[in-house]
Tab-separated table of N, CA, C and O and ligand atoms in Angstrom:
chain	number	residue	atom	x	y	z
A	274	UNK	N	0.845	-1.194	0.000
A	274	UNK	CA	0.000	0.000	0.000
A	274	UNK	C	0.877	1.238	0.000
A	274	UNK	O	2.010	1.226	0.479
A	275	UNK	N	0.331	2.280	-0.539
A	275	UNK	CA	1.155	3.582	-0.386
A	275	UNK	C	0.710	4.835	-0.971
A	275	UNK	O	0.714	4.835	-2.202
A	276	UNK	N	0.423	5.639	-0.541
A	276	UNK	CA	0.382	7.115	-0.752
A	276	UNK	C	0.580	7.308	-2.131
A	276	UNK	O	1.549	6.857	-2.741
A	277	UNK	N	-0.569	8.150	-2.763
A	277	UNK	CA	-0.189	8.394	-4.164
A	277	UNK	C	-0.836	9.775	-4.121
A	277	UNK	O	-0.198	10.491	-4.892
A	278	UNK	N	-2.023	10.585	-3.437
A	278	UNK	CA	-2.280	12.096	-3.650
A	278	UNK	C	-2.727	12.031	-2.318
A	278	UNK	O	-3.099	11.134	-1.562
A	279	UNK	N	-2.517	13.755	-2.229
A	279	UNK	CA	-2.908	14.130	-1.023
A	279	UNK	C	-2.971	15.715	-1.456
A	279	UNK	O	-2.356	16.417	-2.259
A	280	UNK	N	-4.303	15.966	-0.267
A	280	UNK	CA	-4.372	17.680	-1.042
A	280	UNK	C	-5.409	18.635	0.266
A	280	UNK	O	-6.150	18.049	1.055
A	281	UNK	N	-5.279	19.733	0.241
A	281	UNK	CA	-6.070	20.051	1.422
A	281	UNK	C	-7.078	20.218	0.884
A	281	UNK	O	-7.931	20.576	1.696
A	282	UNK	N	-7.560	20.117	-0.427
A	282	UNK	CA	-9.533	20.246	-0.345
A	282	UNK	C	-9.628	18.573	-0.836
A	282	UNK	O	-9.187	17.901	-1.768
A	283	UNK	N	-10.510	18.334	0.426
A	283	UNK	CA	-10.695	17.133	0.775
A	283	UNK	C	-12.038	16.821	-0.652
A	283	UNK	O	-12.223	15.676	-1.065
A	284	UNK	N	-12.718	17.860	-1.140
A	284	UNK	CA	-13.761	17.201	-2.664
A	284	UNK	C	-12.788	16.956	-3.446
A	284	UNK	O	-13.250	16.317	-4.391
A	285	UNK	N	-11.428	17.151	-3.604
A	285	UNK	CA	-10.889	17.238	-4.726
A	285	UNK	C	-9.897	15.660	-4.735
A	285	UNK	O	-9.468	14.959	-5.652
A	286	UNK	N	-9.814	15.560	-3.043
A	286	UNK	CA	-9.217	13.892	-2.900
A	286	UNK	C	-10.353	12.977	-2.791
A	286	UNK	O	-10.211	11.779	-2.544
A	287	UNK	N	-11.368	13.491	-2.957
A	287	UNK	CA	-12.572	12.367	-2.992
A	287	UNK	C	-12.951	12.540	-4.768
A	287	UNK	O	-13.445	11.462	-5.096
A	288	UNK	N	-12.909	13.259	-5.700
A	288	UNK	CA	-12.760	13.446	-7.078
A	288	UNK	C	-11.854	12.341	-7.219
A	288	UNK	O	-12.238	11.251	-7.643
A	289	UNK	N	-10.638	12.579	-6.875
A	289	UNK	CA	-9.382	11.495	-7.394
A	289	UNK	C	-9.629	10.212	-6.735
A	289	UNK	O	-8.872	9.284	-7.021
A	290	UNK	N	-10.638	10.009	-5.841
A	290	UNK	CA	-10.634	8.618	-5.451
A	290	UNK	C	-11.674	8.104	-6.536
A	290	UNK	O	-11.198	7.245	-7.279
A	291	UNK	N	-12.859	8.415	-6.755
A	291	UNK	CA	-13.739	8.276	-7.288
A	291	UNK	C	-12.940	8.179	-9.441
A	291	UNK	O	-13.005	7.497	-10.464
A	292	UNK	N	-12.555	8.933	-9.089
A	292	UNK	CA	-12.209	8.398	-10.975
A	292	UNK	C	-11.082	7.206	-10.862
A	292	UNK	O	-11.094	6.341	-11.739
A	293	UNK	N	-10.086	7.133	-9.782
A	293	UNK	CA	-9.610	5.758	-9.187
A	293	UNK	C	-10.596	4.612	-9.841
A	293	UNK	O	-10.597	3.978	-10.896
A	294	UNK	N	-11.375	4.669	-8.754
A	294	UNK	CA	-12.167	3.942	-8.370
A	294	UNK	C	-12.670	3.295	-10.064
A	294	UNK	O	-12.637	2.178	-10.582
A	295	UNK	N	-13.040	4.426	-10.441
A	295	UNK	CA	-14.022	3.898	-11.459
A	295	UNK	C	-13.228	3.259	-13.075
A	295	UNK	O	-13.784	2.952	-14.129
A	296	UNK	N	-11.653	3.237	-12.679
A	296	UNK	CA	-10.775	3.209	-13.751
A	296	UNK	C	-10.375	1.347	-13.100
A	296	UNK	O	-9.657	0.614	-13.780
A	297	UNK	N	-10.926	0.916	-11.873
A	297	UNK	CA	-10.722	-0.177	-11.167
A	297	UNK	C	-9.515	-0.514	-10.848
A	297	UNK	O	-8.839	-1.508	-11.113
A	298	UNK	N	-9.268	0.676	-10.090
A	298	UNK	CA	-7.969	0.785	-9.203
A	298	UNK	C	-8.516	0.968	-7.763
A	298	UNK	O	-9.309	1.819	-7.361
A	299	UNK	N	-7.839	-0.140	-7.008
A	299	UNK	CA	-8.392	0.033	-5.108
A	299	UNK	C	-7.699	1.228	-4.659
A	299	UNK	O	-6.625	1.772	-4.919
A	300	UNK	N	-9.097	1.534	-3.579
A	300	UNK	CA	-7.844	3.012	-3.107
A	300	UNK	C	-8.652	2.966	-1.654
A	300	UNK	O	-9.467	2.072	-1.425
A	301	UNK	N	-8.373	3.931	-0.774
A	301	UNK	CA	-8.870	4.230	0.031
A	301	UNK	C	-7.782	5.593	0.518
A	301	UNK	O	-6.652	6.051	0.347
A	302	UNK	N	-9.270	5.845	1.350
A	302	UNK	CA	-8.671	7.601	1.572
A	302	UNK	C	-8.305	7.479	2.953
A	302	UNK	O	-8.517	6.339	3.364
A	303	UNK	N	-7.862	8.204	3.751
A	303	UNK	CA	-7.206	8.470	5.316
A	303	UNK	C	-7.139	10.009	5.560
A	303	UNK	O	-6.877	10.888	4.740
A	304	UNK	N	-7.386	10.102	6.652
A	304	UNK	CA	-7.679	11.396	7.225
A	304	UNK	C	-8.884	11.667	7.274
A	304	UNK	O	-9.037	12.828	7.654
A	305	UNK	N	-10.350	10.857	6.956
A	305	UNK	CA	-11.066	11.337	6.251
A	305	UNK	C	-11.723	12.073	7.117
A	305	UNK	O	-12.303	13.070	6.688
A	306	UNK	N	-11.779	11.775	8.422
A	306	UNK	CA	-12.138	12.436	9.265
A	306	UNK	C	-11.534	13.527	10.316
A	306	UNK	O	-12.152	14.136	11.190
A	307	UNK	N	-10.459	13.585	10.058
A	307	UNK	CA	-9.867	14.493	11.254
A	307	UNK	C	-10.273	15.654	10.586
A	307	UNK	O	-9.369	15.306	9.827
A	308	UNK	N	-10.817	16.888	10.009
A	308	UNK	CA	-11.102	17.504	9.841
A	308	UNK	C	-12.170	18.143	11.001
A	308	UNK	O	-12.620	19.276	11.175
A	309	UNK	N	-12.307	17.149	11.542
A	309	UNK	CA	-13.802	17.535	12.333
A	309	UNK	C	-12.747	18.294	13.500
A	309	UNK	O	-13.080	19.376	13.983
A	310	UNK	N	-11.495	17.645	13.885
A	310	UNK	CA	-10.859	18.673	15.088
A	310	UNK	C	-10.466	19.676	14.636
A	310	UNK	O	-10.651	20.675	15.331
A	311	UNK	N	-9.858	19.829	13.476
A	311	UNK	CA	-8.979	20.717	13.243
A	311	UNK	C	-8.806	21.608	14.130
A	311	UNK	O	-8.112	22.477	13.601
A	312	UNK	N	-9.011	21.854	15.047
A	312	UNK	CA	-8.712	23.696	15.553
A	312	UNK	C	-7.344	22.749	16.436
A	312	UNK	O	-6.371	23.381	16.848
A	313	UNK	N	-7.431	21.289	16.630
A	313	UNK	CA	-5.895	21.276	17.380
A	313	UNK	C	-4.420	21.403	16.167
A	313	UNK	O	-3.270	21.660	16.526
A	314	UNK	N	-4.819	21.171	14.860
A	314	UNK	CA	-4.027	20.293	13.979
A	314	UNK	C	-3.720	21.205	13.060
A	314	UNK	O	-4.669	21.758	12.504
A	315	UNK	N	-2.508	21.540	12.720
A	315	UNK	CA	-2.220	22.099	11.392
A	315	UNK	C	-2.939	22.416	10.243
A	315	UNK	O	-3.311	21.280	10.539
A	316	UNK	N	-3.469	22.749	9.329
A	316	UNK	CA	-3.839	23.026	8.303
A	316	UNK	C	-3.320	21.561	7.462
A	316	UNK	O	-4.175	20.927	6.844
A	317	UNK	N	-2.000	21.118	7.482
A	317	UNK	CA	-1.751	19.818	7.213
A	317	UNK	C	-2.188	18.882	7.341
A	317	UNK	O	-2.594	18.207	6.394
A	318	UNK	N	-2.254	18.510	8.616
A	318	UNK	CA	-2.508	17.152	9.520
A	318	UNK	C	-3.438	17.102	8.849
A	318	UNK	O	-3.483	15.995	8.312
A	319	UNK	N	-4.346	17.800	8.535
A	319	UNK	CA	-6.249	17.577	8.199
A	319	UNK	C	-6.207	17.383	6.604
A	319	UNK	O	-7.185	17.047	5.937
A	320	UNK	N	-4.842	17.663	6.064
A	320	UNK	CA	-5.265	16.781	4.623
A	320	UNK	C	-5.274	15.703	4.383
A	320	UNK	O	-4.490	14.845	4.788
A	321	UNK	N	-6.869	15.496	3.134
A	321	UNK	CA	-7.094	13.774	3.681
A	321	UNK	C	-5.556	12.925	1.949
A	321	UNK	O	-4.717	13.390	1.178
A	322	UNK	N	-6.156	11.570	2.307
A	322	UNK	CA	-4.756	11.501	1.534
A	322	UNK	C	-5.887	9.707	0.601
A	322	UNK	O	-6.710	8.916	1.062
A	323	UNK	N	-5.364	9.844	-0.502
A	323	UNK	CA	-5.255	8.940	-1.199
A	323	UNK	C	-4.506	7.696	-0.985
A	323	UNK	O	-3.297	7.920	-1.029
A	324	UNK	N	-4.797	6.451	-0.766
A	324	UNK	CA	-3.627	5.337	-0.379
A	324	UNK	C	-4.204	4.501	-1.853
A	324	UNK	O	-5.357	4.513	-2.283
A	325	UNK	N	-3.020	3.805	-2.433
A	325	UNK	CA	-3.056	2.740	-3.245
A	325	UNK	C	-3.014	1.277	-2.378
A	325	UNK	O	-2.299	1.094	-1.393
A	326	UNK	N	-3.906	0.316	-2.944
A	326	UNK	CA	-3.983	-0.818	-2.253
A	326	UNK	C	-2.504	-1.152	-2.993
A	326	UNK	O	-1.343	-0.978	-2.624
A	327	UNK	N	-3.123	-1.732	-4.249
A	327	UNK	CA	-1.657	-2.496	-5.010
A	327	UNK	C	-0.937	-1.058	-5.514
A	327	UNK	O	-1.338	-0.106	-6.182
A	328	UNK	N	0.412	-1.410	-4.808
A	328	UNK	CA	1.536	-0.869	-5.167
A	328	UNK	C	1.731	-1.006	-7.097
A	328	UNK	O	2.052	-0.027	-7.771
A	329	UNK	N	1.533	-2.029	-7.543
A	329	UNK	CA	1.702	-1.967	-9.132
A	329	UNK	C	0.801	-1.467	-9.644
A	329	UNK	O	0.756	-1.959	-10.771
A	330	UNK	N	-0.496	-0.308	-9.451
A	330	UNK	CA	-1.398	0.047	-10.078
A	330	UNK	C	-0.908	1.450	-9.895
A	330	UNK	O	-1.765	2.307	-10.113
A	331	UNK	N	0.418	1.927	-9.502
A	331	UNK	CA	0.851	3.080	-9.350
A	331	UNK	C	1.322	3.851	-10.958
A	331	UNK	O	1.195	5.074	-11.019
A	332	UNK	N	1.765	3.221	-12.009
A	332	UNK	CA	1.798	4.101	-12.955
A	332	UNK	C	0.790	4.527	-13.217
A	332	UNK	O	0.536	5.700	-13.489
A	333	UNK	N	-0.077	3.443	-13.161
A	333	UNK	CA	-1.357	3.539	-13.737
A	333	UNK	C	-1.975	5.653	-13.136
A	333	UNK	O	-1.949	6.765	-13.663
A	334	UNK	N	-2.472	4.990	-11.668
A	334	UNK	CA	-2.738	5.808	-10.831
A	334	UNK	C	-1.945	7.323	-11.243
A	334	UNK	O	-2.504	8.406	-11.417
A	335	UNK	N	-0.931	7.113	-11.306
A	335	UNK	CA	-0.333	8.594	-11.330
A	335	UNK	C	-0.645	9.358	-12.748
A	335	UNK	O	-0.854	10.570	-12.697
A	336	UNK	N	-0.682	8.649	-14.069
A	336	UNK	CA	-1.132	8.741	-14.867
A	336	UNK	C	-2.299	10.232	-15.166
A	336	UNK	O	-2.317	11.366	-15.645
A	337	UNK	N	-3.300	9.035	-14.364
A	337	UNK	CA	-5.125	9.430	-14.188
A	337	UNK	C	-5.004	10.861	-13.503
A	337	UNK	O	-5.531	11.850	-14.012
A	338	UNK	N	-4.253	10.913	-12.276
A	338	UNK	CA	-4.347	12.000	-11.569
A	338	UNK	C	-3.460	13.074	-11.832
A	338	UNK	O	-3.623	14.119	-11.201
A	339	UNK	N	-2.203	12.949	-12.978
A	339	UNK	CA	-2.053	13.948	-13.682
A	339	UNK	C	-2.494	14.912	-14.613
A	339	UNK	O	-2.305	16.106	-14.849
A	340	UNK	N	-3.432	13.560	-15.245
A	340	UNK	CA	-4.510	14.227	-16.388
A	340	UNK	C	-5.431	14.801	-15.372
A	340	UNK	O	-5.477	16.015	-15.571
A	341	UNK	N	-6.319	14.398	-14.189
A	341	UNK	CA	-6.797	15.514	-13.455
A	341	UNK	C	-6.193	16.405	-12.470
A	341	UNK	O	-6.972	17.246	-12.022
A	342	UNK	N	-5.224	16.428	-12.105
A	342	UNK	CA	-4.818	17.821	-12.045
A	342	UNK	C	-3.984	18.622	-12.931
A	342	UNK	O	-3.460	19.637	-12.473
A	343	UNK	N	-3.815	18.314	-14.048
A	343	UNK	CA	-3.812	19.366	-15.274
A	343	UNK	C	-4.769	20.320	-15.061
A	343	UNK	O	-4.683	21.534	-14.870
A	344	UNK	N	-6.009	19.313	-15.147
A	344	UNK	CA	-7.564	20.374	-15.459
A	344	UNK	C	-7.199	21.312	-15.014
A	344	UNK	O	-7.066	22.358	-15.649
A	345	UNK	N	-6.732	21.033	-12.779
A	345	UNK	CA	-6.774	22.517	-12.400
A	345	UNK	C	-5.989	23.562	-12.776
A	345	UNK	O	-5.860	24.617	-12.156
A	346	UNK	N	-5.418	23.229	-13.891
A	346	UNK	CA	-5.032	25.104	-14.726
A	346	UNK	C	-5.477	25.439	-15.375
A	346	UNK	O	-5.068	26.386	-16.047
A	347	UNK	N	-6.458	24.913	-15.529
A	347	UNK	CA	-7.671	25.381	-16.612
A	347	UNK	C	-8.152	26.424	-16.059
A	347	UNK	O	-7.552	26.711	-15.023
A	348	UNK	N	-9.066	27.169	-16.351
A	348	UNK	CA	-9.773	28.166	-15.911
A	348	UNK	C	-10.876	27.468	-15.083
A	348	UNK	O	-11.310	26.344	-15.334
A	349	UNK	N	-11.276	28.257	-14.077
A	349	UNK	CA	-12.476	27.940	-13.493
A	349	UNK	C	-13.563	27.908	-14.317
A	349	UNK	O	-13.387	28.435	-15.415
A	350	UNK	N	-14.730	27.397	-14.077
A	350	UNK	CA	-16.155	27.611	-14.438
A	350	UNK	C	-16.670	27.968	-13.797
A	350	UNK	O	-16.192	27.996	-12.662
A	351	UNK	N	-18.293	28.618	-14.066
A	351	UNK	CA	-19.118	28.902	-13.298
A	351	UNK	C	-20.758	28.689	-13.001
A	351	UNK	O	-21.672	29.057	-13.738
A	352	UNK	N	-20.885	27.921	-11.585
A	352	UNK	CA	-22.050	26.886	-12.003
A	352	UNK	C	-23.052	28.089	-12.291
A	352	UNK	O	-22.987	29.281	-11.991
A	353	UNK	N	-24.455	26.991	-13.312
A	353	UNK	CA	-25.239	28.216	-14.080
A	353	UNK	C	-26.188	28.428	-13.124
A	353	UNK	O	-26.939	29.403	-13.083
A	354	UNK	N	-26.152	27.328	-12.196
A	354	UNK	CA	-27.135	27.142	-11.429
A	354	UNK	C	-26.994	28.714	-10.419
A	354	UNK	O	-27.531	29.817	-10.532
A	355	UNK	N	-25.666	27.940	-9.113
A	355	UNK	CA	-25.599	29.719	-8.179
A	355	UNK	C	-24.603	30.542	-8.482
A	355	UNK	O	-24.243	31.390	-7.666
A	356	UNK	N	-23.828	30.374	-10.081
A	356	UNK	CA	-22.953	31.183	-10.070
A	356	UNK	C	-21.650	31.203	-9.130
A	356	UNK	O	-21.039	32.230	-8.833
A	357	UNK	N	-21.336	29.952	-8.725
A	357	UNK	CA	-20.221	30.051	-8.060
A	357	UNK	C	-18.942	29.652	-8.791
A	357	UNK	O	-19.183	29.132	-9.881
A	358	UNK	N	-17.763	29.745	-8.514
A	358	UNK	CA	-17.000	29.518	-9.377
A	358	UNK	C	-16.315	28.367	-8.688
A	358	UNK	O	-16.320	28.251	-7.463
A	359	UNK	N	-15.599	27.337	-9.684
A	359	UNK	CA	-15.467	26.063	-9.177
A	359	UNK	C	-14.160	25.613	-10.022
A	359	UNK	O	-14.305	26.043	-11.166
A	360	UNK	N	-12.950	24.917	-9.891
A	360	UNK	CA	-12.197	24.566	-10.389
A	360	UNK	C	-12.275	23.839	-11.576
A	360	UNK	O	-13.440	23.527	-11.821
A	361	UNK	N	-11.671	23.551	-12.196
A	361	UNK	CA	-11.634	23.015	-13.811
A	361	UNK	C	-11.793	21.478	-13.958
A	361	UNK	O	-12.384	20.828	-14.821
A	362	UNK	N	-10.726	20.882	-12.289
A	362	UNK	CA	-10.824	19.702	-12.097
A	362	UNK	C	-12.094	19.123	-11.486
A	362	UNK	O	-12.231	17.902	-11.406
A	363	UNK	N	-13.111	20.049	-11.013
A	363	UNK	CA	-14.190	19.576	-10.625
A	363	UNK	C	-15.580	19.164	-11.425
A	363	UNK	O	-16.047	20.167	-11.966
A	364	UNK	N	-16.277	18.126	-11.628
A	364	UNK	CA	-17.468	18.512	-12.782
A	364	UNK	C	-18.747	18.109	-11.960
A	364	UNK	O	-19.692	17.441	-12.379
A	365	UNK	N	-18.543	18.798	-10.362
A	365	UNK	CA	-20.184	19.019	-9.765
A	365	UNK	C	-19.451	20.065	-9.380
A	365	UNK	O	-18.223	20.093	-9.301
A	366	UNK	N	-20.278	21.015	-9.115
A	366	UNK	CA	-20.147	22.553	-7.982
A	366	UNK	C	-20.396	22.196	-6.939
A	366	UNK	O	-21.314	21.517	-6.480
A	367	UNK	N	-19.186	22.864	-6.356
A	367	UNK	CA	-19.140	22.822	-4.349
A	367	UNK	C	-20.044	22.808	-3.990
A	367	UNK	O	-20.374	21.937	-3.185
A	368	UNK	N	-20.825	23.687	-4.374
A	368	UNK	CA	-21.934	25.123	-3.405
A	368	UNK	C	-23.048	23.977	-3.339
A	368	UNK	O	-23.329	23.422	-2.277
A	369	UNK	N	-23.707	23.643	-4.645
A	369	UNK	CA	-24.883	23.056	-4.698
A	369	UNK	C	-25.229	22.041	-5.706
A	369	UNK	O	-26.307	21.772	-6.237
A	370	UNK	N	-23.798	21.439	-5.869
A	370	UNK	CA	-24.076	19.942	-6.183
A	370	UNK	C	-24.422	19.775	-7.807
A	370	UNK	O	-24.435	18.674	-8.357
A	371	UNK	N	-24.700	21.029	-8.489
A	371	UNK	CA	-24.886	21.029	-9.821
A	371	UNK	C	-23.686	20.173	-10.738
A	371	UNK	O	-22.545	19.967	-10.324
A	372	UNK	N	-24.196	19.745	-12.021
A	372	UNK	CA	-23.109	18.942	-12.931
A	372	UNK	C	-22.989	20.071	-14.072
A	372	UNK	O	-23.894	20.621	-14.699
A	373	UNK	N	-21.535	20.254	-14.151
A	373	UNK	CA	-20.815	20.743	-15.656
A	373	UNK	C	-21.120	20.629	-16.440
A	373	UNK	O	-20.878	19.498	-16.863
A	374	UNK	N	-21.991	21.648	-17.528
A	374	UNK	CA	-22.341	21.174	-18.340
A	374	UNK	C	-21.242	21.267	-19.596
A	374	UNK	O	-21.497	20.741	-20.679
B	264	ZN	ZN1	-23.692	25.770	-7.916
């Protein structure tokens, strides 16, 4: 097992688990909860983190999550729904759950 992303917005390590996931690569996330203390913990400590089950699905893995975080230099969008603006790598809006069209 081993660490392959980690990031402090925890939608954006649940994005990369989820296209993981769906490319049928095992993963599981950690940290997922310490967020709830944070006021003892670094800004760090509370990022949640991506783990690879199989170690050999790591090219693979790194691959996928380069092509999504490319996106995020894309320009933002903005959902049509509340107008919020949302990263490139994301295709629901934070705010209210809307899909990219
Ligand atoms: Zn929205």
């Amino acid at each position: 097992m081993m660490l392959i992303f980690s990031h402090e917005n925890p939608v954006l390590v649940t994005n990369i688990k989820n296209i993981l996931e769906s490319e049928r690569i095992d993963v599981l996330i950690k940290n997922e909860f310490a967020s709830g203390g944070a006021g003892e913990l670094s800004a760090f400590d509370t990022w949640q983190e991506v783990w690879l089950i199989n170690d050999k699905d790591e090219a693979k893995a790194l691959m996928i999550i380069k092509s999504v975080t490319n996106k995020e230099n894309a320009p933002d969008w903005f959902c049509p729904k509340c107008k919020e603006a949302n990263g490139a790598a994301f295709e629901v809006c934070w705010n209210c759950d809307e899909v990219a069209n």
